[in-house]
mmCIF file of C-alpha atoms in Angstrom:
data_model
loop_
_atom_site.group_PDB
_atom_site.id
_atom_site.type_symbol
_atom_site.label_atom_id
_atom_site.label_comp_id
_atom_site.label_asym_id
_atom_site.label_seq_id
_atom_site.Cartn_x
_atom_site.Cartn_y
_atom_site.Cartn_z
ATOM 1 C CA MET A 1 29.989 35.719 27.001
ATOM 2 C CA THR A 2 27.882 36.640 24.043
ATOM 3 C CA ASN A 3 30.341 35.789 21.267
ATOM 4 C CA THR A 4 31.885 32.387 20.984
ATOM 5 C CA VAL A 5 35.480 32.196 19.693
ATOM 6 C CA SER A 6 34.423 30.052 16.736
ATOM 7 C CA SER A 7 32.137 32.818 15.454
ATOM 8 C CA SER A 8 35.195 34.740 14.338
ATOM 9 C CA LEU A 9 36.658 31.798 12.298
ATOM 10 C CA PRO A 10 36.204 31.778 8.576
ATOM 11 C CA VAL A 11 33.280 29.566 7.513
ATOM 12 C CA ASP A 12 34.227 26.122 6.155
ATOM 13 C CA LYS A 13 33.168 25.456 2.581
ATOM 14 C CA PRO A 14 30.235 23.050 2.315
ATOM 15 C CA LEU A 15 30.386 19.403 1.265
ATOM 16 C CA THR A 16 29.332 19.305 -2.393
ATOM 17 C CA VAL A 17 27.864 16.040 -3.742
ATOM 18 C CA ALA A 18 26.534 15.948 -7.341
ATOM 19 C CA GLY A 19 26.350 19.754 -7.384
ATOM 20 C CA LYS A 20 24.360 20.096 -4.188
ATOM 21 C CA GLU A 21 25.865 21.685 -1.107
ATOM 22 C CA TYR A 22 25.539 20.302 2.469
ATOM 23 C CA LYS A 23 26.523 21.889 5.709
ATOM 24 C CA SER A 24 26.729 18.567 7.578
ATOM 25 C CA ARG A 25 29.519 16.177 6.746
ATOM 26 C CA LEU A 26 27.901 13.345 8.669
ATOM 27 C CA LEU A 27 25.712 10.953 6.644
ATOM 28 C CA VAL A 28 23.598 8.492 8.483
ATOM 29 C CA GLY A 29 21.648 5.303 7.912
ATOM 30 C CA THR A 30 18.151 4.500 9.166
ATOM 31 C CA GLY A 31 18.614 0.772 9.951
ATOM 32 C CA LYS A 32 18.623 -1.071 13.276
ATOM 33 C CA TYR A 33 16.749 1.412 15.389
ATOM 34 C CA LYS A 34 14.147 0.351 17.961
ATOM 35 C CA ASP A 35 11.357 2.117 16.184
ATOM 36 C CA LEU A 36 10.655 4.985 13.867
ATOM 37 C CA ALA A 37 10.407 7.518 16.691
ATOM 38 C CA GLU A 38 13.921 6.667 17.763
ATOM 39 C CA THR A 39 15.099 6.805 14.073
ATOM 40 C CA LYS A 40 13.665 10.293 13.666
ATOM 41 C CA ALA A 41 15.100 11.607 16.962
ATOM 42 C CA ALA A 42 18.593 10.178 16.304
ATOM 43 C CA ILE A 43 18.745 11.533 12.772
ATOM 44 C CA GLU A 44 17.560 14.964 13.868
ATOM 45 C CA MET A 45 20.203 15.026 16.602
ATOM 46 C CA SER A 46 22.971 13.950 14.160
ATOM 47 C CA GLY A 47 22.295 17.005 12.016
ATOM 48 C CA ALA A 48 22.747 14.842 8.953
ATOM 49 C CA GLU A 49 21.223 16.127 5.654
ATOM 50 C CA ILE A 50 21.886 12.934 3.631
ATOM 51 C CA VAL A 51 20.171 9.873 4.923
ATOM 52 C CA THR A 52 20.333 6.330 3.545
ATOM 53 C CA VAL A 53 17.407 3.992 3.176
ATOM 54 C CA ALA A 54 17.026 0.385 1.927
ATOM 55 C CA VAL A 55 14.551 -0.810 -0.729
ATOM 56 C CA ARG A 56 12.639 -3.892 0.201
ATOM 57 C CA ARG A 57 9.498 -5.862 -0.652
ATOM 58 C CA THR A 58 6.320 -4.605 0.940
ATOM 59 C CA ASN A 59 4.789 -7.080 3.311
ATOM 60 C CA ILE A 60 1.496 -8.334 1.828
ATOM 61 C CA GLY A 61 -1.330 -7.597 4.242
ATOM 62 C CA GLN A 62 0.702 -5.112 6.285
ATOM 63 C CA ASN A 63 -1.131 -2.589 8.362
ATOM 64 C CA ALA A 64 -1.765 0.408 6.236
ATOM 65 C CA ASP A 65 -1.861 2.598 9.322
ATOM 66 C CA GLU A 66 1.674 1.728 10.149
ATOM 67 C CA PRO A 67 3.842 4.726 9.608
ATOM 68 C CA ASN A 68 6.217 4.551 6.671
ATOM 69 C CA LEU A 69 9.901 5.484 7.075
ATOM 70 C CA LEU A 70 9.508 8.263 4.470
ATOM 71 C CA ASP A 71 6.721 9.798 6.502
ATOM 72 C CA VAL A 72 9.189 10.223 9.351
ATOM 73 C CA ILE A 73 12.297 10.977 7.254
ATOM 74 C CA SER A 74 10.743 13.299 4.754
ATOM 75 C CA PRO A 75 12.327 13.606 1.241
ATOM 76 C CA ASP A 76 11.352 17.259 1.433
ATOM 77 C CA ARG A 77 13.672 17.763 4.377
ATOM 78 C CA TYR A 78 16.455 15.252 3.806
ATOM 79 C CA THR A 79 18.376 14.045 0.705
ATOM 80 C CA ILE A 80 17.299 10.474 0.668
ATOM 81 C CA LEU A 81 20.113 8.071 -0.417
ATOM 82 C CA PRO A 82 18.685 4.691 -1.383
ATOM 83 C CA ASN A 83 21.251 1.943 -1.050
ATOM 84 C CA THR A 84 21.772 -1.446 -2.718
ATOM 85 C CA ALA A 85 22.585 -3.237 0.546
ATOM 86 C CA GLY A 86 22.045 -6.944 0.249
ATOM 87 C CA CYS A 87 22.927 -7.040 -3.414
ATOM 88 C CA TYR A 88 25.722 -9.483 -4.461
ATOM 89 C CA THR A 89 25.597 -8.956 -8.206
ATOM 90 C CA ALA A 90 25.748 -5.906 -10.508
ATOM 91 C CA LYS A 91 22.435 -6.924 -11.998
ATOM 92 C CA ASP A 92 20.593 -6.935 -8.634
ATOM 93 C CA ALA A 93 22.161 -3.597 -7.656
ATOM 94 C CA VAL A 94 21.176 -1.919 -10.914
ATOM 95 C CA ARG A 95 17.621 -3.298 -10.532
ATOM 96 C CA THR A 96 17.384 -1.993 -6.988
ATOM 97 C CA CYS A 97 18.572 1.468 -8.056
ATOM 98 C CA LYS A 98 15.970 1.612 -10.755
ATOM 99 C CA LEU A 99 13.216 0.668 -8.306
ATOM 100 C CA ALA A 100 14.497 3.322 -5.922
ATOM 101 C CA ARG A 101 14.460 5.930 -8.639
ATOM 102 C CA GLU A 102 10.787 5.077 -9.425
ATOM 103 C CA LEU A 103 9.942 4.969 -5.700
ATOM 104 C CA LEU A 104 11.415 8.431 -5.094
ATOM 105 C CA GLY A 105 9.810 10.016 -8.154
ATOM 106 C CA GLY A 106 12.871 10.281 -10.320
ATOM 107 C CA HIS A 107 15.486 10.976 -7.684
ATOM 108 C CA ASP A 108 18.735 9.652 -9.151
ATOM 109 C CA LEU A 109 21.328 9.905 -6.298
ATOM 110 C CA VAL A 110 22.122 6.339 -5.092
ATOM 111 C CA LYS A 111 24.564 4.586 -2.839
ATOM 112 C CA LEU A 112 25.930 1.665 -4.747
ATOM 113 C CA GLU A 113 27.175 -1.283 -2.657
ATOM 114 C CA VAL A 114 27.707 -4.672 -4.131
ATOM 115 C CA LEU A 115 28.787 -7.152 -1.531
ATOM 116 C CA GLY A 116 31.199 -10.111 -1.859
ATOM 117 C CA ASP A 117 30.200 -12.494 0.858
ATOM 118 C CA GLN A 118 28.025 -12.658 3.916
ATOM 119 C CA LYS A 119 30.745 -13.135 6.414
ATOM 120 C CA THR A 120 32.793 -10.078 5.598
ATOM 121 C CA LEU A 121 30.312 -8.035 3.717
ATOM 122 C CA TYR A 122 33.382 -6.805 1.896
ATOM 123 C CA PRO A 123 32.653 -4.947 -1.381
ATOM 124 C CA ASN A 124 32.709 -7.095 -4.515
ATOM 125 C CA VAL A 125 34.841 -4.730 -6.535
ATOM 126 C CA THR A 126 34.463 -6.338 -9.959
ATOM 127 C CA GLU A 127 30.657 -6.374 -9.709
ATOM 128 C CA THR A 128 30.771 -2.804 -8.290
ATOM 129 C CA LEU A 129 32.643 -1.560 -11.323
ATOM 130 C CA ILE A 130 30.136 -3.193 -13.653
ATOM 131 C CA ALA A 131 27.171 -1.818 -11.771
ATOM 132 C CA ALA A 132 28.706 1.739 -11.577
ATOM 133 C CA GLU A 133 29.269 1.841 -15.314
ATOM 134 C CA THR A 134 25.687 0.743 -16.065
ATOM 135 C CA LEU A 135 24.197 3.163 -13.539
ATOM 136 C CA ILE A 136 26.169 6.173 -14.726
ATOM 137 C CA LYS A 137 25.230 5.438 -18.332
ATOM 138 C CA ASP A 138 21.645 5.348 -17.209
ATOM 139 C CA GLY A 139 21.952 8.817 -15.688
ATOM 140 C CA PHE A 140 22.316 7.902 -11.993
ATOM 141 C CA LYS A 141 24.506 9.896 -9.698
ATOM 142 C CA VAL A 142 26.500 7.178 -7.931
ATOM 143 C CA MET A 143 28.053 7.336 -4.439
ATOM 144 C CA VAL A 144 29.980 4.148 -4.320
ATOM 145 C CA TYR A 145 30.958 1.978 -1.429
ATOM 146 C CA THR A 146 34.236 0.233 -2.073
ATOM 147 C CA THR A 147 37.480 -1.145 -0.534
ATOM 148 C CA ASP A 148 40.236 1.188 0.563
ATOM 149 C CA ASP A 149 42.265 0.356 -2.527
ATOM 150 C CA PRO A 150 43.526 3.690 -3.985
ATOM 151 C CA LEU A 151 43.577 2.375 -7.576
ATOM 152 C CA ILE A 152 40.010 1.189 -7.481
ATOM 153 C CA ALA A 153 38.940 4.408 -5.807
ATOM 154 C CA LYS A 154 40.617 6.417 -8.604
ATOM 155 C CA ARG A 155 39.037 4.228 -11.243
ATOM 156 C CA LEU A 156 35.541 4.717 -9.782
ATOM 157 C CA GLU A 157 36.086 8.509 -9.740
ATOM 158 C CA GLU A 158 37.283 8.464 -13.359
ATOM 159 C CA MET A 159 34.176 6.536 -14.350
ATOM 160 C CA GLY A 160 32.076 9.350 -13.086
ATOM 161 C CA CYS A 161 31.013 8.339 -9.561
ATOM 162 C CA VAL A 162 30.027 11.538 -7.619
ATOM 163 C CA ALA A 163 31.573 10.338 -4.362
ATOM 164 C CA VAL A 164 33.879 7.404 -3.464
ATOM 165 C CA MET A 165 33.223 5.764 -0.108
ATOM 166 C CA PRO A 166 35.949 3.457 1.091
ATOM 167 C CA LEU A 167 35.300 1.334 4.114
ATOM 168 C CA GLY A 168 37.109 2.098 7.387
ATOM 169 C CA ALA A 169 36.516 -1.483 8.531
ATOM 170 C CA PRO A 170 33.914 -4.180 7.680
ATOM 171 C CA ILE A 171 30.241 -3.164 7.964
ATOM 172 C CA ARG A 172 28.988 -3.262 11.559
ATOM 173 C CA SER A 173 32.392 -4.280 12.852
ATOM 174 C CA GLY A 174 32.841 -1.005 14.745
ATOM 175 C CA LEU A 175 36.685 -1.476 14.364
ATOM 176 C CA GLY A 176 37.361 2.116 13.267
ATOM 177 C CA ILE A 177 39.690 3.209 10.469
ATOM 178 C CA ARG A 178 41.938 0.192 10.051
ATOM 179 C CA ASN A 179 44.128 1.576 7.367
ATOM 180 C CA PRO A 180 44.407 5.263 7.582
ATOM 181 C CA TYR A 181 47.355 5.349 5.230
ATOM 182 C CA ASN A 182 45.243 3.889 2.385
ATOM 183 C CA ILE A 183 42.574 6.502 3.050
ATOM 184 C CA LYS A 184 45.320 9.162 2.876
ATOM 185 C CA MET A 185 46.481 7.786 -0.441
ATOM 186 C CA ILE A 186 42.916 7.824 -1.815
ATOM 187 C CA LEU A 187 42.485 11.479 -0.625
ATOM 188 C CA GLU A 188 45.680 12.624 -2.199
ATOM 189 C CA ASN A 189 44.468 11.979 -5.749
ATOM 190 C CA ALA A 190 40.809 12.575 -5.352
ATOM 191 C CA LYS A 191 38.742 15.231 -7.111
ATOM 192 C CA VAL A 192 35.400 14.024 -5.767
ATOM 193 C CA PRO A 193 34.408 13.792 -2.118
ATOM 194 C CA ILE A 194 35.865 10.758 -0.282
ATOM 195 C CA LEU A 195 33.639 9.623 2.551
ATOM 196 C CA VAL A 196 34.454 6.859 4.970
ATOM 197 C CA ASP A 197 31.564 4.460 4.891
ATOM 198 C CA ALA A 198 31.359 1.567 7.406
ATOM 199 C CA GLY A 199 33.513 0.551 10.334
ATOM 200 C CA VAL A 200 33.060 3.610 12.574
ATOM 201 C CA GLY A 201 32.472 2.366 16.181
ATOM 202 C CA THR A 202 32.694 5.487 18.312
ATOM 203 C CA ALA A 203 33.213 9.253 18.081
ATOM 204 C CA SER A 204 37.011 9.159 17.908
ATOM 205 C CA ASP A 205 36.825 6.956 14.778
ATOM 206 C CA ALA A 206 34.694 9.590 13.021
ATOM 207 C CA SER A 207 37.178 12.298 14.142
ATOM 208 C CA ILE A 208 40.116 10.287 12.736
ATOM 209 C CA ALA A 209 38.388 10.038 9.341
ATOM 210 C CA MET A 210 37.790 13.769 9.261
ATOM 211 C CA GLU A 211 41.325 14.604 10.534
ATOM 212 C CA LEU A 212 42.666 12.538 7.592
ATOM 213 C CA GLY A 213 40.845 15.049 5.300
ATOM 214 C CA CYS A 214 37.825 13.024 4.367
ATOM 215 C CA GLY A 215 34.870 14.953 2.949
ATOM 216 C CA GLY A 216 32.565 13.254 5.378
ATOM 217 C CA VAL A 217 31.618 10.019 7.172
ATOM 218 C CA LEU A 218 28.652 7.740 6.645
ATOM 219 C CA MET A 219 27.565 5.538 9.475
ATOM 220 C CA ASN A 220 24.555 3.675 10.828
ATOM 221 C CA THR A 221 25.221 1.043 13.435
ATOM 222 C CA ALA A 222 27.649 3.103 15.489
ATOM 223 C CA ILE A 223 24.677 5.351 16.389
ATOM 224 C CA ALA A 224 21.811 2.808 16.197
ATOM 225 C CA ALA A 225 23.561 0.173 18.274
ATOM 226 C CA ALA A 226 24.832 2.518 21.005
ATOM 227 C CA LYS A 227 23.174 2.190 24.459
ATOM 228 C CA ASP A 228 21.774 5.653 23.930
ATOM 229 C CA PRO A 229 21.506 6.286 20.170
ATOM 230 C CA ILE A 230 20.284 9.904 20.479
ATOM 231 C CA ARG A 231 23.276 10.858 22.609
ATOM 232 C CA MET A 232 25.662 9.019 20.261
ATOM 233 C CA ALA A 233 24.102 10.909 17.318
ATOM 234 C CA ASN A 234 25.098 14.078 19.135
ATOM 235 C CA ALA A 235 28.576 12.744 19.837
ATOM 236 C CA MET A 236 29.054 11.838 16.146
ATOM 237 C CA ARG A 237 27.894 15.212 15.036
ATOM 238 C CA LEU A 238 30.457 16.880 17.343
ATOM 239 C CA ALA A 239 33.214 14.372 16.391
ATOM 240 C CA VAL A 240 32.747 15.027 12.674
ATOM 241 C CA GLU A 241 32.774 18.765 13.284
ATOM 242 C CA SER A 242 35.812 18.716 15.559
ATOM 243 C CA GLY A 243 37.731 16.348 13.257
ATOM 244 C CA ARG A 244 36.978 18.662 10.319
ATOM 245 C CA GLU A 245 38.149 21.674 12.389
ATOM 246 C CA ALA A 246 41.413 19.949 13.278
ATOM 247 C CA TRP A 247 41.920 19.112 9.609
ATOM 248 C CA LEU A 248 41.331 22.763 8.639
ATOM 249 C CA ALA A 249 43.596 23.997 11.455
ATOM 250 C CA GLY A 250 46.392 21.601 10.385
ATOM 251 C CA ARG A 251 47.872 19.509 13.142
ATOM 252 C CA MET A 252 51.459 20.005 14.555
ATOM 253 C CA PRO A 253 54.117 17.629 13.251
ATOM 254 C CA ARG A 254 54.802 14.446 15.145
ATOM 255 C CA LYS A 255 58.244 14.168 16.822
ATOM 256 C CA LEU A 256 59.775 11.185 18.651
ATOM 257 C CA TYR A 257 61.334 13.240 21.505
ATOM 258 C CA ALA A 258 60.141 16.024 23.744
ATOM 259 C CA SER A 259 60.902 19.729 23.367
ATOM 260 C CA ALA A 260 59.954 22.144 26.034
ATOM 261 C CA SER A 261 56.935 24.341 25.456
ATOM 262 C CA SER A 262 57.906 26.774 28.299
ATOM 263 C CA PRO A 263 60.893 29.076 27.536
ATOM 264 C CA ILE A 264 64.274 28.122 28.945
ATOM 265 C CA ASP A 265 65.387 31.774 29.361
ATOM 266 C CA GLY A 266 64.669 33.319 32.760
ATOM 267 C CA LEU A 267 64.788 30.075 34.700
ATOM 268 C CA ILE A 268 65.667 30.766 38.407
ATOM 269 C CA ILE A 269 68.214 27.944 38.395
ATOM 270 C CA MET B 1 -6.129 -15.230 -12.404
ATOM 271 C CA GLN B 2 -3.205 -16.130 -10.278
ATOM 272 C CA ILE B 3 -0.170 -13.843 -10.084
ATOM 273 C CA LYS B 4 2.861 -13.792 -7.824
ATOM 274 C CA VAL B 5 3.347 -10.694 -5.658
ATOM 275 C CA ASN B 6 6.735 -10.460 -3.848
ATOM 276 C CA GLY B 7 7.089 -14.229 -4.257
ATOM 277 C CA GLU B 8 3.675 -15.129 -2.895
ATOM 278 C CA SER B 9 0.695 -16.361 -4.916
ATOM 279 C CA LEU B 10 -2.279 -13.982 -5.105
ATOM 280 C CA GLU B 11 -5.629 -14.420 -6.663
ATOM 281 C CA LEU B 12 -6.850 -11.375 -8.605
ATOM 282 C CA ALA B 13 -9.843 -10.663 -10.762
ATOM 283 C CA ASP B 14 -9.203 -11.264 -14.465
ATOM 284 C CA ASN B 15 -8.207 -8.071 -16.296
ATOM 285 C CA ALA B 16 -7.189 -6.288 -13.127
ATOM 286 C CA THR B 17 -4.852 -3.342 -13.547
ATOM 287 C CA ILE B 18 -1.825 -2.562 -11.282
ATOM 288 C CA SER B 19 -4.090 0.068 -9.668
ATOM 289 C CA VAL B 20 -6.440 -2.675 -8.520
ATOM 290 C CA LEU B 21 -3.580 -4.534 -6.882
ATOM 291 C CA VAL B 22 -2.302 -1.314 -5.322
ATOM 292 C CA THR B 23 -5.704 -0.585 -3.792
ATOM 293 C CA GLN B 24 -6.026 -4.224 -2.596
ATOM 294 C CA MET B 25 -2.613 -3.850 -0.888
ATOM 295 C CA LEU B 26 -3.761 -0.502 0.769
ATOM 296 C CA LEU B 27 -0.777 1.315 -0.731
ATOM 297 C CA GLU B 28 -2.542 4.160 -2.600
ATOM 298 C CA ASP B 29 -1.227 6.985 -0.414
ATOM 299 C CA GLN B 30 2.274 5.532 0.073
ATOM 300 C CA ARG B 31 5.529 5.697 -1.819
ATOM 301 C CA TYR B 32 6.146 2.460 -3.613
ATOM 302 C CA ALA B 33 7.598 1.163 -6.882
ATOM 303 C CA ILE B 34 6.362 -1.757 -8.930
ATOM 304 C CA GLU B 35 8.092 -4.171 -11.248
ATOM 305 C CA VAL B 36 6.117 -6.605 -13.541
ATOM 306 C CA ASN B 37 8.249 -9.460 -14.820
ATOM 307 C CA GLU B 38 11.457 -7.526 -13.871
ATOM 308 C CA GLU B 39 10.344 -4.435 -15.716
ATOM 309 C CA ILE B 40 9.463 -1.237 -13.925
ATOM 310 C CA ILE B 41 6.042 0.075 -14.626
ATOM 311 C CA SER B 42 5.917 3.797 -13.783
ATOM 312 C CA ARG B 43 3.242 5.055 -11.553
ATOM 313 C CA SER B 44 1.452 6.976 -14.304
ATOM 314 C CA GLN B 45 0.848 3.700 -16.122
ATOM 315 C CA HIS B 46 -0.675 1.791 -13.167
ATOM 316 C CA VAL B 47 -4.206 2.659 -14.148
ATOM 317 C CA THR B 48 -3.813 1.357 -17.701
ATOM 318 C CA HIS B 49 -1.434 -1.545 -17.217
ATOM 319 C CA PHE B 50 -3.409 -4.852 -17.131
ATOM 320 C CA LEU B 51 -1.935 -7.762 -15.257
ATOM 321 C CA SER B 52 -1.865 -11.229 -16.842
ATOM 322 C CA ASP B 53 -2.112 -14.682 -15.359
ATOM 323 C CA GLY B 54 1.344 -15.795 -14.157
ATOM 324 C CA ASP B 55 2.815 -12.283 -13.876
ATOM 325 C CA GLN B 56 5.611 -11.895 -11.376
ATOM 326 C CA VAL B 57 5.097 -8.639 -9.530
ATOM 327 C CA GLU B 58 7.473 -6.941 -7.141
ATOM 328 C CA VAL B 59 6.123 -4.200 -4.844
ATOM 329 C CA VAL B 60 8.875 -2.350 -2.934
ATOM 330 C CA GLN B 61 9.102 0.437 -0.368
ATOM 331 C CA ALA B 62 11.830 2.300 1.451
ATOM 332 C CA ILE B 63 12.750 0.894 4.890
ATOM 333 C CA GLY B 64 15.525 1.520 7.399
ATOM 334 C CA GLY B 65 19.005 0.716 6.061
ATOM 335 C CA GLY B 66 22.617 1.892 6.168
#
């Protein structure tokens, strides 16, 4: 067969974040991989175009020959999304974003996450709101990690965040989308992309997020901590694509009881 | 003079610029950002910005993260 069935389907519209279009709806992190070679291979396999990085102190006396993450994940090829992971106050998050902007030569797209405590890594919503306001005033384009509270999500959108990213479950928990109904509520009113960020454990979780109508999914550990991260990166790419296709197709309604799918007429009995 | 770089004490020649520190840290060809006393000093100013005794310097790079 030379033509696949999918080639005759209308092309999906791209994911648009801060005016830029992306074919892939899977966003990936670069943490927790065995080494940079594995990071590179997994990210290539995932098909992701937006890739998150952290900003950290340089080790004094480190080996200058050691490859740098940005040599492997080139800003010429990927949209680099620096995060504020590890920040617990608005002040620290803003400071980190400013350093990231300098580091990336004026690049102003950031992932804002302000955490509440170390045990849950739950978003600190009050500090997140303060940081978002400061960053937006300073010209940053903010993709914001937050709780799955529909009112807070709306507020962040109205403030001018370019994407709102509610958690599916706590960071690195791998528990999947714990409250799909909240994600649905967030989606109903949203005018910016809603991306599930955190909580995805396996491919079906990513599909569920996309079947709900999310603009995309951001994940790191679900790929990096899999036994075979490269293969899981492929699984996640397919899961995000198939979940999106199912959303576009529109699923059948749920019913409590059966109804026959074969015709009753013409039965021999 | 003594400055602090990423929380650690470092002895540097008096009147050294940020560029001197960058060279000493073998970072010239890499992507990095620098703060002096919590204020970002843009890369174009590293040649002309003199460090002072007691300065708190932060040197950061991008690493793996989610």
